[in-house]
Short mmCIF file of C-alpha atoms in Angstrom, two decimals:
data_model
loop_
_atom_site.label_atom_id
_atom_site.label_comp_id
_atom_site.label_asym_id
_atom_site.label_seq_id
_atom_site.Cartn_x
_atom_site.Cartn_y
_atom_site.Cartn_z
CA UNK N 330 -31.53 -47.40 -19.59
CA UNK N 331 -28.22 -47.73 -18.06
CA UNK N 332 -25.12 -48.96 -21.52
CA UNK N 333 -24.17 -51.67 -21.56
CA UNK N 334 -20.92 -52.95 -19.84
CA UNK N 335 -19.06 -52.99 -23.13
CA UNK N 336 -19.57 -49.54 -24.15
CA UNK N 337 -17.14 -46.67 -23.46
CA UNK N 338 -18.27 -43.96 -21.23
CA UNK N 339 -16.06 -40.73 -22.71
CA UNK N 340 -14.52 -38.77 -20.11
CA UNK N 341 -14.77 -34.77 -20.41
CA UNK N 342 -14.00 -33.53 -24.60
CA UNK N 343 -10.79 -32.27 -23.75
CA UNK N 344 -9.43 -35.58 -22.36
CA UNK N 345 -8.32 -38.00 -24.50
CA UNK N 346 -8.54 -40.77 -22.43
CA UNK N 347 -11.82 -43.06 -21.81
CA UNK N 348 -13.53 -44.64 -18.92
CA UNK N 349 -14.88 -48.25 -19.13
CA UNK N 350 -18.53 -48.86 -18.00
CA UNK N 351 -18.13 -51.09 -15.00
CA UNK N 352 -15.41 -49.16 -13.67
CA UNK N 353 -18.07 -46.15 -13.10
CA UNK N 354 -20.88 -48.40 -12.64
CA UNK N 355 -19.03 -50.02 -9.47
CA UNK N 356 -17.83 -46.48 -8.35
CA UNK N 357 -21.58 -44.52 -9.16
CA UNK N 358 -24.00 -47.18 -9.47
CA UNK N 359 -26.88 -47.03 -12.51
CA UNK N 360 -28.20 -43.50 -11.66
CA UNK N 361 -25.69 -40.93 -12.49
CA UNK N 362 -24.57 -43.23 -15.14
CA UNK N 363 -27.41 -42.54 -17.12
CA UNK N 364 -26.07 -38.72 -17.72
CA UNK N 365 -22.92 -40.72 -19.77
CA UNK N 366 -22.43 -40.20 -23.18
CA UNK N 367 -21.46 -43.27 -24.64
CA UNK N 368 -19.27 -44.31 -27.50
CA UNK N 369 -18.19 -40.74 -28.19
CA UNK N 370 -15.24 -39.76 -30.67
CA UNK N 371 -12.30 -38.46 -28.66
CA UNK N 372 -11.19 -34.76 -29.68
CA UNK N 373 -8.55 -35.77 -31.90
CA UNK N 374 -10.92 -38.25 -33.98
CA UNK N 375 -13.65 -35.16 -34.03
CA UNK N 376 -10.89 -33.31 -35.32
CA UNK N 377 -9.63 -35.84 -38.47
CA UNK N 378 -12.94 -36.24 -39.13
CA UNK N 379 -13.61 -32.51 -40.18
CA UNK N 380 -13.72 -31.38 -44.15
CA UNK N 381 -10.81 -29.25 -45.39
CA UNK N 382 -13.27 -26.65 -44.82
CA UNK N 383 -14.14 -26.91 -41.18
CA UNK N 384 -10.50 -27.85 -40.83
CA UNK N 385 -9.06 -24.54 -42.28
CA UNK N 386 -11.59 -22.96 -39.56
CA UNK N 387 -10.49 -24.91 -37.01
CA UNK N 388 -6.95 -24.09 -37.97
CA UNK N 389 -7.51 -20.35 -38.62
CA UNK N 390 -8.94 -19.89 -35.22
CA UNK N 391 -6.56 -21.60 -32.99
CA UNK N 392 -3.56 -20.00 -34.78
CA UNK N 393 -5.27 -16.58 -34.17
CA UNK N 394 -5.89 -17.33 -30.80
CA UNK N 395 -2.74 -18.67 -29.66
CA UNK N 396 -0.23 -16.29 -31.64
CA UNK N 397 -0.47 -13.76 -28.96
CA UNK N 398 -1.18 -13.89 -25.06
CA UNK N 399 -4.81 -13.41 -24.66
CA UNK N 400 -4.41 -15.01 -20.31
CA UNK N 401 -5.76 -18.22 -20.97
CA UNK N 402 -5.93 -21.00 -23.44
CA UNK N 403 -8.54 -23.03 -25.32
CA UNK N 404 -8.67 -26.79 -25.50
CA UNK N 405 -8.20 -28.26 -28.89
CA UNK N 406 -11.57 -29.38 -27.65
CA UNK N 407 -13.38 -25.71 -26.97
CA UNK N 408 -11.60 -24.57 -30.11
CA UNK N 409 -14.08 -27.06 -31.94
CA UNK N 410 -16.87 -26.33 -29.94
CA UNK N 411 -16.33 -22.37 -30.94
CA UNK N 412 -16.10 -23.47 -34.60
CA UNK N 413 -19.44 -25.45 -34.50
CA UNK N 414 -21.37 -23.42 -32.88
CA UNK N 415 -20.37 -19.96 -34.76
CA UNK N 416 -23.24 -17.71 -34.15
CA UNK N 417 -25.73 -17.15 -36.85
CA UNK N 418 -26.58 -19.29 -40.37
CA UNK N 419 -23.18 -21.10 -40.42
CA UNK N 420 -21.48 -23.15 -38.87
CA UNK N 421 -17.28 -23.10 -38.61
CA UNK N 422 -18.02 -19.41 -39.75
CA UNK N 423 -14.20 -17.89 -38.55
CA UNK N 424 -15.21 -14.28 -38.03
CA UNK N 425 -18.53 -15.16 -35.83
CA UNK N 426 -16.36 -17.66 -33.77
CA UNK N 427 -13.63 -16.26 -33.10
CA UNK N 428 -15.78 -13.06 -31.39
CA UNK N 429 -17.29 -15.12 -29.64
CA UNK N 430 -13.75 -16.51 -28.08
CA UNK N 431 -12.75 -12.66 -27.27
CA UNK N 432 -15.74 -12.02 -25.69
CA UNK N 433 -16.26 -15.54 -23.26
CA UNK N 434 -15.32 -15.23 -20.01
CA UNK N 435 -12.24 -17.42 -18.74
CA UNK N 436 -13.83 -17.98 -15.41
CA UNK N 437 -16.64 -20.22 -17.11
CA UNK N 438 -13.81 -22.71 -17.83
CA UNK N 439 -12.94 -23.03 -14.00
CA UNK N 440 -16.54 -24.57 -13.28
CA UNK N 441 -17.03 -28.03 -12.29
CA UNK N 442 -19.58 -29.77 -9.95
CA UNK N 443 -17.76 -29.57 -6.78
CA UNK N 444 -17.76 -25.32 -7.08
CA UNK N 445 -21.36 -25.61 -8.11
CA UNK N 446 -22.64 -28.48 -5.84
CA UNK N 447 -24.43 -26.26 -3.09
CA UNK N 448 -26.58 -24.33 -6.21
CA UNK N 449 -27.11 -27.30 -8.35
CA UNK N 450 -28.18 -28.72 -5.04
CA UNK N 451 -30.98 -25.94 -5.19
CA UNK N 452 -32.63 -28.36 -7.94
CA UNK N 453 -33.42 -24.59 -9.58
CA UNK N 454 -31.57 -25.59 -12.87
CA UNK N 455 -29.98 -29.23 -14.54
CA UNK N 456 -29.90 -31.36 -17.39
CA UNK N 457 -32.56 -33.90 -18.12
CA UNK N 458 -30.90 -37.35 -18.98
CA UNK N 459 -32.89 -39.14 -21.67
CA UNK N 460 -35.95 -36.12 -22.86
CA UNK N 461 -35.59 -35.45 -26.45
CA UNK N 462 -37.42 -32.34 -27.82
CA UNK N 463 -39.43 -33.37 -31.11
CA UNK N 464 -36.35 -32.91 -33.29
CA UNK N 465 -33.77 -34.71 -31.48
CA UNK N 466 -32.16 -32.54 -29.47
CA UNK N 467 -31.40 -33.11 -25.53
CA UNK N 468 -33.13 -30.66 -22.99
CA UNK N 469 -32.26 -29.16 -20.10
CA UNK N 470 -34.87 -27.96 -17.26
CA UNK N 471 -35.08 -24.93 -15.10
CA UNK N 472 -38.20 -24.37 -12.10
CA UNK N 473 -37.90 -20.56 -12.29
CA UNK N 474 -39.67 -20.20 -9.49
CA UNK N 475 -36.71 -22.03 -7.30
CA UNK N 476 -34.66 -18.62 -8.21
CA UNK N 477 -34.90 -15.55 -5.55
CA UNK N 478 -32.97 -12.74 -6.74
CA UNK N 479 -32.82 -11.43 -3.84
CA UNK N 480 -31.37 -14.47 -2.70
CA UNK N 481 -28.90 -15.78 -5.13
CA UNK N 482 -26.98 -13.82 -7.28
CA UNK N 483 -27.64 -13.09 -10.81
CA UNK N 484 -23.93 -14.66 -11.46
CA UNK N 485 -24.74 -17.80 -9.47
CA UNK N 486 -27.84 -18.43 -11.74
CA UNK N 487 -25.42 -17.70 -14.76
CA UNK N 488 -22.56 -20.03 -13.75
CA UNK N 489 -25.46 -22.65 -13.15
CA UNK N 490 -26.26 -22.25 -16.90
CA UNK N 491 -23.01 -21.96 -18.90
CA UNK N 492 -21.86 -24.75 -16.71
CA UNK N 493 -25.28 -26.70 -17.57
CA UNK N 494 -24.91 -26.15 -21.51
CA UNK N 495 -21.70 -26.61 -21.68
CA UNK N 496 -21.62 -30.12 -19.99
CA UNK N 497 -24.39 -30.99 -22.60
CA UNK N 498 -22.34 -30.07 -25.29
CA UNK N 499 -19.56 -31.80 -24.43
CA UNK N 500 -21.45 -34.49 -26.40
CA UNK N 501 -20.69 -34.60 -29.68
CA UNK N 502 -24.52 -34.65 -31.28
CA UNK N 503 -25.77 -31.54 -28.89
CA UNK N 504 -22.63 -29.82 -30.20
CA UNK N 505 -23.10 -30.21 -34.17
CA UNK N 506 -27.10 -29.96 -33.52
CA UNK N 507 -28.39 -27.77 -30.83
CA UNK N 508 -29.95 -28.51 -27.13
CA UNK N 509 -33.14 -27.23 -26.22
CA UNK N 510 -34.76 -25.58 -22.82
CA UNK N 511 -38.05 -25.98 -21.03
CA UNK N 512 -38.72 -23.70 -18.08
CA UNK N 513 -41.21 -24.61 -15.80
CA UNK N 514 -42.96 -21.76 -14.68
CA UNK N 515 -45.15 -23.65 -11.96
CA UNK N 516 -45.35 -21.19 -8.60
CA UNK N 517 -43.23 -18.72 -10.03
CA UNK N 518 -43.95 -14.80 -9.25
CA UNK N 519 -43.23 -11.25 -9.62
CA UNK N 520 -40.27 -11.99 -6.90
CA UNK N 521 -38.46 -14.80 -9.20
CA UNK N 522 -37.96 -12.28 -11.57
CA UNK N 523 -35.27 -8.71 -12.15
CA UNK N 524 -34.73 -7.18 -15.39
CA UNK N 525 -30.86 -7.09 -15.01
CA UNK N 526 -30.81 -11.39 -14.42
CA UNK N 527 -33.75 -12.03 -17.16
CA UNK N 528 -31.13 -9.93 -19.48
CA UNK N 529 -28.18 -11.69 -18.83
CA UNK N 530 -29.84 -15.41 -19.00
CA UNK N 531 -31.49 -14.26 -22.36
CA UNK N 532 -27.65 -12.61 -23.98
CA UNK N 533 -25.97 -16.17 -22.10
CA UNK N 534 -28.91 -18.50 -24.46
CA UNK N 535 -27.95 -16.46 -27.66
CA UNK N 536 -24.34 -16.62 -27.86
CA UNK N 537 -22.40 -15.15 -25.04
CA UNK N 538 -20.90 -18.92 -24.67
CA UNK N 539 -20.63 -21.85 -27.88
CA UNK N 540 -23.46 -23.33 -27.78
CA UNK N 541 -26.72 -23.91 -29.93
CA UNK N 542 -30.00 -23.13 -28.39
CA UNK N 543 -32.51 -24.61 -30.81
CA UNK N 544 -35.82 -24.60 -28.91
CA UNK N 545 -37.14 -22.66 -25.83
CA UNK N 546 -40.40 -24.18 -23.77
CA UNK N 547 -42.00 -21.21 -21.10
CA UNK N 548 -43.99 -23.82 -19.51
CA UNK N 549 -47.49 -22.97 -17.69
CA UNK N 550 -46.78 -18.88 -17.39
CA UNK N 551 -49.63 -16.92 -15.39
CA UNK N 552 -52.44 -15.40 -16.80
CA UNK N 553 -50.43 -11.91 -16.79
CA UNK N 554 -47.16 -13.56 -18.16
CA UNK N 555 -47.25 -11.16 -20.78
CA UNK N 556 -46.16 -8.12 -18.73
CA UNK N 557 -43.22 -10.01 -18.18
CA UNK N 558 -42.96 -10.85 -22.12
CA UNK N 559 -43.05 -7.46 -23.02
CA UNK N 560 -39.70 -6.73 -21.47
CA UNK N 561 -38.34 -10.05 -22.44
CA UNK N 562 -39.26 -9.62 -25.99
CA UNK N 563 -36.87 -6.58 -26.85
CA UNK N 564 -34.34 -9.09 -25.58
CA UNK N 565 -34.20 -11.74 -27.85
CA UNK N 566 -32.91 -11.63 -31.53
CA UNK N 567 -35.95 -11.89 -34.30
CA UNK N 568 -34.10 -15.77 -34.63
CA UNK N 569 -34.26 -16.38 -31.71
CA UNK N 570 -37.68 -15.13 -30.77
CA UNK N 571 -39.31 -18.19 -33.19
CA UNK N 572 -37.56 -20.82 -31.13
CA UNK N 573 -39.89 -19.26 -27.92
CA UNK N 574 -42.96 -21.36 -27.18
CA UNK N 575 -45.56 -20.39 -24.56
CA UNK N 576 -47.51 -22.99 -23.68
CA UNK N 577 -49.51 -24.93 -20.94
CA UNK N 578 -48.26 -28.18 -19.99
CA UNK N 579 -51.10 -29.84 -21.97
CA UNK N 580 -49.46 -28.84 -25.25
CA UNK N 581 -45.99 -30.72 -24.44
CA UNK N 582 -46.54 -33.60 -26.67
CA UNK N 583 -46.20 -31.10 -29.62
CA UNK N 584 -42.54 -30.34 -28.57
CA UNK N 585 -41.09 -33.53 -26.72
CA UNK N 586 -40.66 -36.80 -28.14
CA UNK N 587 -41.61 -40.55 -27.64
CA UNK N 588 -42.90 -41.51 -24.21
CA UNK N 589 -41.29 -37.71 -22.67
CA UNK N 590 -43.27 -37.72 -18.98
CA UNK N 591 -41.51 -40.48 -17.48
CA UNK N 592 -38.50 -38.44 -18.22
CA UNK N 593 -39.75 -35.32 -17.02
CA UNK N 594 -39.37 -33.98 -13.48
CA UNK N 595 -41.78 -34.35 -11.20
CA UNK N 596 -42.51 -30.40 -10.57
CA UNK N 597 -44.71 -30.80 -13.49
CA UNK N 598 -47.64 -32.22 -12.88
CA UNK N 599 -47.24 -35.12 -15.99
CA UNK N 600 -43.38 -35.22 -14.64
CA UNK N 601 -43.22 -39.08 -13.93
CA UNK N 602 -39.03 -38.48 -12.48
CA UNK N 603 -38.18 -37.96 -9.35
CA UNK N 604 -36.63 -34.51 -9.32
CA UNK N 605 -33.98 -34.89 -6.60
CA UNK N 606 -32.94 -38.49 -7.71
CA UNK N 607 -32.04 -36.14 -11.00
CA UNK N 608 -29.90 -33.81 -9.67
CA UNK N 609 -28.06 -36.19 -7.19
CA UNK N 610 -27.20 -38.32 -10.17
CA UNK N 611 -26.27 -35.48 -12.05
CA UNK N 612 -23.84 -34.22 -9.34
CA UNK N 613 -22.39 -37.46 -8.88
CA UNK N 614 -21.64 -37.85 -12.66
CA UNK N 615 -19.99 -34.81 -13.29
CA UNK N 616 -18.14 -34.93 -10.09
CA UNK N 617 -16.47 -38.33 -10.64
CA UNK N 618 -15.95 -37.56 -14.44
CA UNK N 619 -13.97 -34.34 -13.43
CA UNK N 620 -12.18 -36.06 -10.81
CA UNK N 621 -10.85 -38.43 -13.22
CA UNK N 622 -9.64 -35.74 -15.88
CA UNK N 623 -7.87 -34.23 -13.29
CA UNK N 624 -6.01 -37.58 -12.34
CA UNK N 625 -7.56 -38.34 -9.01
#
């Protein structure tokens, strides 16, 4: 369901500005508008919000960051996002945070839609608007089988999913609480897969960038999926390993909530959403949103 016109569509979390509903509804129509967060704290409210104890994190790391030249700078906004989603048990853990600030790569902060347009286009990987895993969190969708290494680079696919996770958690809930991934492995071969990309997808879930992967779905694998599991295993942290499900599609209601297949795509065969109306609307979305942060 579309919000209403008196709710406030936030712009991207480090803009502190706001967009009014009909303003994007007359510009975008209902579709993309159902990938808006609404009524979302601006960064600075996220901020005064904090306790003195995420506060003195959020402090410490942005004075360590910004007391030497490091090339580039972090958003009061991605400074927060680093805090919350501090690798391991804790959250605003400094030490676990800030590595994870050394260690991200600049370049992820230069994607937007219009760079990615042609390989969103691909429909390979995107964010599902309204599913809900069982817990809460908001999902995002990949047909593995729409990815040819030898086709599209193993950086492509990567920029498609920092620049997919990170969109989600520009939203303050998916931020403080996780997002979760279902992979649809409908059609998908021996020729959709190479160890180097299934290793740099698997370190890009657990860490590489802020955010929270709570839950993973491996959706209708073949019969000798677990050749492929083998060298995926060794991959993933022991944590991370119990937030893997394999399952057939039949199992789904045990992982999504509410009434979850008319929000599914259509490449599954319960999927009641029309996969390319998804991924247009998503396009259009981000593309007008980051056109408006940038004052166009």
């Amino acid at each position: 369901m579309p919000a209403n016109e008196s709710e406030i569509i936030s712009g991207l979390d480090n803009v502190d500005h706001k967009l009014i509903y009909k303003d994007a509804l007359k510009a975008l129509g209902e579709g993309p508008l159902r990938f808006a967060p609404t009524d979302e704290l601006t960064t600075a409210e996220q901020i005064a919000a904090l306790s003195e104890e995420e506060k003195a994190c959020f402090d410490e790391l942005k004075e360590r960051w910004n007391k030497k030249d490091r090339g580039h700078k972090y958003s009061d906004a991605m400074i927060l996002r680093f805090a919350r989603c501090s690798p391991g048990p804790k959250k605003f853990a400094v030490e676990p945070a800030f590595k994870v600030m050394k260690n991200f790569n600049p370049r992820y902060l230069e994607l937007d839609a219009e760079k990615l347009e042609a390989q969103l286009m691909t429909k390979t990987l995107f964010v599902l608007p309204h599913l809900k895993s069982s817990e809460g969190h908001d999902v995002f969708y990949m047909k593995c089988s729409r990815y040819w290494p030898k086709v599209t680079s193993t950086e492509q696919i990567i920029d498609n999913l920092v620049y997919c996770m990170e969109s989600m958690v520009e939203k303050q809930k998916s931020c403080e609480e996780g997002i979760a991934f279902l992979a649809n492995m409908n059609d998908w071969g021996f020729s959709n897969f190479s160890v180097s990309y299934c290793h740099q997808f698997m370190m890009t879930l657990q860490g590489r960038v802020p955010v929270r992967v709570r839950m993973f779905l491996i959706v209708n694998p073949p019969s000798w999926f677990g050749q492929i599991w083998r060298i995926m295993k060794p991959m993933l942290c022991y944590d991370f390993r119990k937030k893997v499900h394999i399952i057939p599609e039949t199992e789904l209601h045990n992982f999504l909530a509410g009434d979850f297949k008319k929000d599914l795509p259509d490449d599954l065969e319960c999927g009641g959403a029309d996969t390319e109306g998804l991924v247009k609307d998503y396009v259009a979305y981000r593309k007008f949103i980051e056109a408006k942060s940038n004052g166009d």
